[in-house]
XYZ file of N, CA and C in Angstrom:
591
model
N 4.773 -2.008 8.648
C 5.265 -3.039 8.881
C 5.375 -3.214 10.590
N 4.671 -3.836 11.290
C 4.613 -3.801 12.675
C 5.982 -4.234 13.689
N 6.851 -4.734 13.064
C 8.131 -5.038 13.577
C 9.153 -4.736 12.515
N 10.028 -4.673 13.340
C 11.296 -4.090 12.146
C 12.037 -5.335 12.515
N 13.196 -5.490 11.356
C 14.377 -6.906 11.569
C 15.270 -5.742 10.998
N 16.316 -6.051 12.576
C 17.109 -5.649 13.032
C 18.482 -6.192 12.247
N 19.582 -5.738 12.173
C 20.899 -6.449 11.942
C 21.038 -7.483 12.939
N 21.055 -7.257 14.037
C 21.031 -8.412 15.185
C 20.133 -9.801 14.342
N 19.262 -9.652 14.125
C 18.096 -10.553 13.713
C 18.536 -11.150 12.391
N 18.858 -10.307 11.309
C 19.558 -10.583 10.104
C 20.794 -11.554 10.365
N 21.302 -10.943 11.339
C 22.804 -11.794 11.406
C 22.382 -13.009 11.960
N 21.611 -12.968 13.149
C 21.729 -14.197 13.915
C 20.874 -15.317 13.030
N 19.969 -14.954 12.299
C 19.607 -15.710 11.476
C 20.395 -16.564 10.226
N 21.160 -15.402 9.577
C 22.536 -15.987 9.027
C 23.350 -17.267 9.650
N 23.759 -16.828 10.831
C 24.702 -17.518 11.400
C 23.852 -18.885 11.414
N 22.903 -18.655 11.910
C 22.251 -20.269 11.911
C 21.741 -21.039 10.511
N 22.358 -20.452 9.626
C 21.492 -21.144 8.062
C 22.965 -21.786 7.656
N 22.807 -23.063 8.628
C 23.878 -24.575 7.963
C 23.318 -24.863 7.481
N 21.675 -25.366 7.220
C 21.187 -26.205 6.607
C 20.386 -25.488 5.498
N 19.841 -26.080 4.040
C 18.562 -25.946 3.108
C 17.871 -24.859 4.200
N 16.881 -26.127 5.086
C 15.633 -25.290 5.513
C 16.530 -23.912 6.620
N 17.348 -23.785 7.216
C 17.611 -22.825 8.138
C 17.974 -21.642 6.771
N 18.662 -22.218 6.251
C 18.777 -21.176 5.161
C 17.489 -20.492 4.516
N 16.567 -21.311 4.123
C 15.024 -20.708 3.628
C 14.680 -19.759 4.988
N 15.130 -20.128 6.304
C 14.389 -19.288 7.380
C 15.227 -17.714 7.172
N 16.554 -18.094 6.972
C 17.308 -16.627 6.571
C 16.434 -16.011 5.562
N 16.601 -16.687 4.333
C 15.907 -15.933 2.936
C 14.371 -14.904 3.343
N 13.434 -16.162 4.265
C 12.364 -15.082 4.588
C 12.391 -14.189 5.554
N 13.424 -14.307 6.066
C 13.826 -12.917 7.069
C 14.042 -11.979 6.317
N 15.271 -12.179 5.326
C 15.717 -11.092 4.334
C 14.562 -10.846 3.336
N 13.859 -10.955 2.882
C 12.682 -10.820 1.962
C 11.716 -9.581 2.949
N 11.078 -10.249 3.969
C 10.546 -9.732 4.938
C 11.240 -8.091 5.176
N 12.263 -8.514 5.220
C 12.805 -7.123 5.649
C 12.859 -6.153 4.582
N 13.286 -6.633 3.170
C 13.501 -5.873 1.989
C 11.992 -5.576 1.184
N 11.130 -6.326 1.424
C 9.727 -5.909 0.572
C 8.823 -5.519 1.512
N 9.154 -6.040 2.910
C 8.282 -5.054 4.091
C 8.257 -3.733 4.555
N 9.529 -3.565 4.200
C 9.941 -2.199 5.283
C 9.744 -0.902 4.196
N 8.958 0.071 4.558
C 8.866 1.323 3.702
C 10.243 2.436 3.850
N 10.289 2.138 4.756
C 11.920 3.162 4.848
C 13.117 2.593 4.269
N 13.611 3.061 2.993
C 14.679 2.508 2.326
C 15.928 2.688 3.001
N 16.066 3.707 3.838
C 17.122 4.244 4.180
C 17.416 3.071 5.241
N 16.231 2.744 6.115
C 16.435 1.789 7.393
C 17.090 0.316 6.428
N 16.483 0.093 5.477
C 16.776 -1.266 4.879
C 18.066 -1.093 4.395
N 18.551 -0.298 4.118
C 19.705 -0.313 3.774
C 20.696 -0.094 4.625
N 20.689 0.466 5.586
C 21.612 0.218 7.071
C 21.464 -1.165 7.468
N 20.558 -1.625 7.590
C 19.945 -2.640 8.220
C 21.383 -4.133 7.794
N 20.635 -3.673 6.283
C 21.541 -4.620 5.328
C 23.084 -4.223 5.378
N 23.632 -3.396 5.490
C 25.192 -3.032 5.471
C 25.474 -3.378 6.793
N 25.241 -3.281 7.951
C 26.008 -3.372 8.835
C 25.789 -4.703 9.126
N 24.342 -5.818 8.916
C 24.761 -6.850 8.886
C 25.639 -7.820 7.945
N 26.012 -7.148 6.879
C 26.875 -7.428 5.948
C 28.437 -7.034 6.541
N 28.713 -6.206 6.898
C 29.889 -5.811 7.867
C 30.207 -7.108 8.776
N 29.175 -6.996 9.686
C 29.074 -8.195 10.576
C 29.479 -9.574 10.337
N 28.862 -9.900 9.145
C 29.044 -11.511 8.958
C 30.466 -11.712 8.152
N 30.820 -10.740 7.562
C 32.098 -10.603 7.036
C 33.642 -10.502 7.737
N 33.194 -9.841 8.948
C 33.885 -9.971 10.128
C 34.216 -11.318 10.874
N 33.054 -11.795 10.791
C 32.434 -13.212 11.471
C 33.090 -14.309 10.403
N 33.014 -14.378 9.068
C 33.749 -15.135 8.624
C 35.088 -15.193 8.433
N 35.808 -14.324 8.721
C 37.202 -14.030 9.162
C 37.506 -14.789 10.611
N 36.696 -14.576 11.687
C 36.833 -15.827 12.963
C 36.745 -16.920 12.696
N 35.933 -17.114 11.897
C 35.428 -18.557 11.699
C 36.172 -19.561 10.915
N 36.845 -18.701 9.967
C 37.958 -19.560 8.933
C 39.150 -19.892 9.589
N 39.443 -19.356 10.690
C 40.791 -19.620 11.245
C 40.674 -21.095 11.962
N 39.280 -21.392 12.325
C 39.275 -22.908 12.505
C 38.946 -23.730 11.655
N 39.562 -25.022 11.730
C 39.703 -25.928 10.646
C 38.671 -27.407 10.877
N 37.359 -26.687 10.881
C 36.620 -28.238 11.347
C 35.526 -28.271 9.903
N 34.749 -29.336 9.493
C 34.095 -29.902 8.836
C 32.995 -28.612 8.988
N 32.294 -28.479 10.094
C 31.474 -27.806 10.754
C 31.689 -25.939 10.293
N 32.895 -25.700 10.562
C 33.326 -24.351 10.209
C 33.158 -24.083 8.659
N 33.674 -25.054 7.866
C 33.625 -25.050 6.686
C 32.234 -25.007 6.169
N 31.504 -25.651 6.585
C 29.590 -25.491 6.317
C 29.313 -24.231 6.423
N 29.821 -23.871 7.552
C 29.046 -22.102 8.086
C 29.691 -21.470 7.096
N 31.105 -21.258 7.079
C 31.825 -20.550 6.014
C 31.084 -20.458 4.736
N 30.510 -21.672 4.137
C 29.910 -21.860 2.721
C 28.921 -21.270 2.614
N 27.874 -21.643 3.871
C 26.815 -20.631 3.872
C 26.649 -19.225 4.022
N 27.615 -18.806 5.006
C 27.782 -17.526 5.269
C 28.082 -16.537 4.035
N 29.073 -17.159 3.035
C 29.451 -16.662 1.862
C 28.223 -16.515 0.888
N 27.335 -17.570 0.678
C 25.953 -17.350 0.341
C 25.222 -16.390 0.585
N 25.356 -16.005 2.108
C 24.119 -15.171 2.571
C 24.544 -14.106 1.955
N 25.737 -13.447 2.274
C 26.573 -11.857 2.334
C 26.271 -12.270 0.414
N 26.325 -13.148 -0.445
C 26.055 -13.007 -1.487
C 24.392 -12.610 -1.750
N 23.504 -13.050 -1.050
C 22.280 -12.534 -1.002
C 22.281 -11.087 -0.509
N 22.647 -10.533 0.512
C 22.836 -9.258 1.104
C 23.279 -8.598 0.097
N 24.602 -8.665 -1.060
C 24.705 -7.876 -1.507
C 23.983 -7.528 -2.553
N 22.976 -8.699 -3.138
C 22.385 -8.568 -4.212
C 21.303 -7.679 -3.891
N 21.089 -7.846 -2.499
C 19.686 -6.458 -1.841
C 20.130 -5.121 -1.997
N 21.880 -5.360 -1.713
C 22.102 -3.505 -1.663
C 22.275 -3.094 -2.723
N 22.570 -4.259 -3.795
C 22.824 -3.655 -5.315
C 21.323 -3.163 -5.883
N 20.311 -3.616 -5.479
C 18.860 -3.565 -5.825
C 18.573 -2.085 -5.534
N 18.943 -1.885 -4.119
C 18.842 -0.724 -3.639
C 19.417 0.370 -3.961
N 21.120 0.301 -4.538
C 21.536 1.058 -4.859
C 21.051 1.546 -6.109
N 20.783 0.709 -7.291
C 19.901 0.824 -8.560
C 18.348 1.288 -8.520
N 17.788 0.784 -7.897
C 16.176 1.270 -7.972
C 15.728 1.778 -6.563
N 16.511 2.043 -5.480
C 15.794 2.462 -4.307
C 14.824 3.301 -4.211
N 15.131 4.817 -5.231
C 14.603 5.847 -5.400
C 13.012 5.877 -6.331
N 13.245 4.393 -7.145
C 12.174 4.334 -8.234
C 11.215 3.096 -7.688
N 11.416 2.358 -6.485
C 10.338 1.550 -5.920
C 8.507 2.335 -6.053
N 8.001 1.548 -6.432
C 6.688 1.747 -6.592
C 6.133 2.206 -5.422
N 5.450 3.109 -5.125
C 4.847 3.252 -3.483
C 3.797 1.975 -3.292
N 3.842 1.366 -2.361
C 2.595 0.222 -2.189
C 1.093 1.394 -2.265
N 0.315 0.330 -2.548
C -1.234 0.800 -2.724
C -1.674 1.469 -1.432
N -2.388 2.557 -1.340
C -2.655 3.186 -0.143
C -3.864 2.395 0.324
N -3.994 2.095 1.350
C -5.193 1.402 1.489
C -5.971 2.477 2.929
N -6.983 2.966 2.038
C -7.937 3.832 2.598
C -8.427 3.452 4.090
N -8.456 4.852 4.802
C -9.189 4.328 6.195
C -10.913 4.890 5.848
N -10.944 5.706 5.078
C -12.459 5.861 4.421
C -13.107 4.499 3.483
N -14.449 4.352 3.696
C -14.989 3.491 2.975
C -16.501 3.971 2.298
N -17.030 3.508 1.746
C -17.867 4.054 0.867
C -19.114 3.357 0.981
N -19.917 3.734 1.719
C -21.107 3.052 2.584
C -22.334 3.099 2.040
N -22.118 3.548 0.533
C -23.430 3.699 0.044
C -23.818 2.430 -1.103
N -24.426 2.516 -2.395
C -24.277 1.351 -3.196
C -23.318 2.308 -4.574
N -22.957 1.257 -5.387
C -21.739 1.454 -6.071
C -22.560 2.424 -7.345
N -23.929 2.220 -7.269
C -24.639 3.091 -8.311
C -24.829 4.559 -7.984
N -25.015 4.809 -6.593
C -24.870 6.003 -5.938
C -23.510 6.746 -6.244
N -22.519 6.042 -6.215
C -21.177 6.739 -6.477
C -20.905 6.752 -7.519
N -21.346 6.105 -8.578
C -21.233 6.240 -9.890
C -22.209 7.522 -10.357
N -23.525 7.349 -9.640
C -24.120 8.817 -10.458
C -23.775 10.110 -9.795
N -22.910 10.025 -8.459
C -21.826 11.269 -8.198
C -20.875 11.610 -8.929
N -20.033 10.647 -9.294
C -18.887 10.474 -10.096
C -19.242 11.040 -11.648
N -20.583 10.664 -12.083
C -21.121 11.304 -13.457
C -21.428 12.993 -13.218
N -22.067 13.153 -11.860
C -22.174 14.404 -11.942
C -21.270 14.991 -12.163
N -20.293 14.759 -11.211
C -19.197 15.729 -11.166
C -18.105 16.007 -12.616
N -18.366 14.822 -13.464
C -17.872 14.803 -14.759
C -18.823 15.924 -15.369
N -20.039 15.747 -15.561
C -20.699 16.527 -16.234
C -20.886 18.005 -15.925
N -20.451 18.328 -14.639
C -20.473 19.905 -14.398
C -19.266 20.220 -14.337
N -18.214 19.158 -14.853
C -16.760 19.873 -14.940
C -16.006 20.293 -13.446
N -16.421 19.797 -12.660
C -15.887 20.154 -11.118
C -14.458 19.529 -10.763
N -13.775 18.512 -11.184
C -12.930 18.063 -11.450
C -11.830 18.166 -12.479
N -10.668 19.154 -12.448
C -9.811 19.132 -13.558
C -10.363 19.758 -14.914
N -11.516 20.932 -14.170
C -12.243 21.455 -15.343
C -12.818 20.424 -16.793
N -13.274 19.319 -16.000
C -13.901 18.079 -16.979
C -12.655 17.435 -17.898
N -11.231 17.637 -17.787
C -10.559 17.199 -18.468
C -9.989 15.671 -17.402
N -10.506 15.026 -17.660
C -10.247 13.656 -16.814
C -11.222 12.821 -17.109
N -10.709 11.726 -17.728
C -11.315 10.356 -18.403
C -12.059 9.672 -17.076
N -13.287 9.485 -17.661
C -14.273 8.722 -16.441
C -13.578 7.429 -15.734
N -13.067 6.438 -16.963
C -12.584 5.491 -15.802
C -11.106 6.355 -14.719
N -10.300 7.310 -15.107
C -9.406 8.152 -14.255
C -10.177 8.577 -13.007
N -11.333 9.393 -13.339
C -11.993 9.961 -12.235
C -12.459 8.674 -11.122
N -12.929 7.675 -11.863
C -13.771 6.433 -10.940
C -12.582 5.927 -9.864
N -11.131 5.589 -10.462
C -10.403 4.807 -9.877
C -9.778 6.179 -8.949
N -9.903 7.260 -8.959
C -9.551 8.026 -8.205
C -10.675 7.907 -6.517
N -12.038 7.826 -7.508
C -13.174 7.811 -5.795
C -12.817 6.174 -5.569
N -12.553 5.306 -6.509
C -12.599 4.049 -5.988
C -11.378 3.832 -4.914
N -10.043 4.482 -5.211
C -8.859 4.321 -4.164
C -9.371 5.048 -2.990
N -10.056 6.466 -3.105
C -10.095 7.320 -2.083
C -11.026 6.440 -1.053
N -11.951 5.879 -1.648
C -12.939 5.084 -0.700
C -12.888 3.556 -0.376
N -11.682 2.831 -1.051
C -11.372 1.666 -0.982
C -12.445 0.425 -1.437
N -12.899 1.295 -2.620
C -13.882 0.036 -3.401
C -13.190 0.355 -4.990
N -13.550 -1.058 -5.308
C -12.780 -1.511 -6.750
C -13.813 -0.898 -7.977
N -13.701 0.105 -8.637
C -14.717 0.269 -9.741
C -13.747 -0.007 -10.935
N -14.211 -0.969 -11.692
C -13.621 -1.239 -12.981
C -14.727 -0.651 -14.443
N -14.188 -0.636 -15.128
C -15.038 0.166 -16.420
C -16.313 -0.402 -16.302
N -16.673 -2.314 -16.243
C -17.469 -2.822 -16.041
C -18.411 -2.149 -15.255
N -18.111 -2.225 -14.009
C -19.123 -1.982 -13.045
C -19.433 -0.389 -13.335
N -18.692 0.509 -13.566
C -19.224 1.850 -13.908
C -20.062 2.146 -14.973
N -19.870 1.014 -16.050
C -21.079 0.867 -17.400
C -22.113 0.403 -16.907
N -22.445 -0.585 -15.936
C -23.559 -1.142 -15.601
C -24.415 -0.220 -14.604
N -23.653 0.346 -13.620
C -24.181 1.108 -12.722
C -24.943 2.396 -13.589
N -23.972 3.069 -14.765
C -24.776 3.734 -15.542
C -26.118 3.941 -16.269
N -25.883 2.546 -16.753
C -27.080 1.643 -17.227
C -28.357 1.870 -16.497
N -27.969 1.267 -15.083
C -29.163 0.916 -14.344
C -29.336 2.564 -13.954
N -28.993 3.925 -13.946
C -29.158 5.118 -13.735
C -30.239 5.510 -14.557
N -29.745 5.170 -16.081
C -30.575 5.288 -17.159
C -31.803 4.834 -17.201
N -31.974 3.628 -16.843
C -33.113 2.980 -16.853
C -34.294 3.357 -15.893
N -33.827 4.050 -15.225
C -34.815 4.841 -13.947
C -36.089 5.180 -14.730
N -37.301 5.429 -14.112
C -38.561 6.047 -14.771
C -39.087 6.968 -13.867
N -39.481 8.012 -14.416
C -39.879 9.108 -13.067
C -39.457 10.261 -13.753
N -40.143 11.438 -12.882
C -39.500 12.372 -13.278
C -38.048 12.854 -13.200
N -37.431 12.704 -12.359
C -35.990 12.532 -12.116
C -35.144 10.874 -12.021
N -33.620 10.785 -12.910
C -33.744 9.581 -12.620
C -31.992 9.708 -11.735
N -32.126 10.647 -10.736
C -30.958 10.953 -10.280
C -31.390 10.685 -8.692
N -31.711 9.765 -8.460
C -32.376 9.565 -6.872
C -31.202 10.080 -5.936
N -30.061 9.703 -6.431
C -28.831 9.784 -4.937
C -28.785 11.329 -5.040
N -28.773 12.222 -5.906
C -28.064 13.499 -5.988
C -29.623 14.464 -5.490
N -30.664 14.104 -6.076
C -31.874 14.596 -5.112
C -32.594 14.295 -3.958
N -31.754 13.172 -3.371
C -31.833 12.749 -2.210
C -30.738 13.515 -1.440
N -29.478 14.010 -1.564
C -28.499 14.732 -1.241
C -28.885 15.989 -0.889
N -29.837 16.837 -2.088
C -30.080 17.955 -2.204
C -31.086 18.157 -1.031
N -32.135 17.155 -0.931
C -33.100 17.108 0.030
C -32.725 17.225 1.353
N -31.786 16.537 1.517
C -30.977 15.950 3.095
C -30.087 17.375 3.280
N -29.466 18.060 2.598
C -28.612 19.061 2.795
C -29.640 20.314 3.069
N -30.460 20.495 2.089
C -31.603 21.468 2.315
C -32.441 21.323 3.663
N -32.689 20.311 4.130
C -33.126 20.269 5.490
C -32.487 20.475 6.788
N -30.984 19.880 6.421
C -29.992 20.279 7.545
C -30.042 21.672 7.552
N -29.599 22.731 6.028
C -29.850 24.005 6.524
C -31.044 24.798 6.967
N -32.105 24.489 6.990
C -33.247 24.802 7.565
C -33.458 24.397 8.941
N -33.059 23.105 9.453
C -33.046 23.144 10.832
C -32.004 23.766 11.446
N -30.734 23.812 10.894
C -29.950 25.227 11.234
C -30.030 26.449 11.416
N -31.417 26.951 10.772
C -31.869 28.294 10.574
C -32.892 28.283 11.770
N -33.716 27.267 12.135
C -34.558 26.747 13.124
C -33.775 27.265 14.283
N -32.240 26.710 14.665
C -31.604 26.611 15.644
C -31.628 27.833 15.840
N -30.598 28.733 15.078
C -30.371 30.006 15.249
C -31.541 31.136 15.545
N -32.498 30.855 14.761
C -33.765 31.360 15.343
C -34.330 31.554 16.634
N -33.984 30.485 17.016
C -34.862 29.856 18.929
C -33.397 30.465 19.656
N -32.556 30.656 19.461
C -30.961 31.000 20.142
C -31.207 32.755 20.071
N -31.850 33.134 18.913
C -31.830 34.837 19.009
C -33.145 35.313 20.209
N -34.303 34.395 20.389
C -35.242 34.651 21.166
C -34.909 34.898 22.359
């Protein structure tokens, strides 16, 4: 989250919540805090501090006997109830909140067929978990790693495309990788020989 919702901001939003529209603004601020902040301790502290301050504020406002103060007290009790609910949710489920989906900084810049060719090669050579991993799980791992969606249908279609290839070798991408790696090593060897002269 790029900005943090502080207890001050939450309290300020709560104090203003004296109409349904302003209450919705408070509710949106509360939701942004509870759903958008990864640090559950920070959320708990912010809610707890806001709860304490609003409870004290209710005591001061209740000394005034005006229609405005009664309206504000009514809304503040609702706000405190909302905060209590969020605190209860944190107490019960704070450690079990599912992690947010990882957004990869890396992206696959080849084709899906090339990635599937690589995945199948790794599966067949048993290089990940000694081959004890389902293809859809392996594809899911690479999909998450490279920020690409690989569902069962796209994997099957890509594999079918690979199988339909004609020629001596149907593993175009793996062949290209082998060729490029060999060329690189040849260039490196040549540079090393040049340096020794």
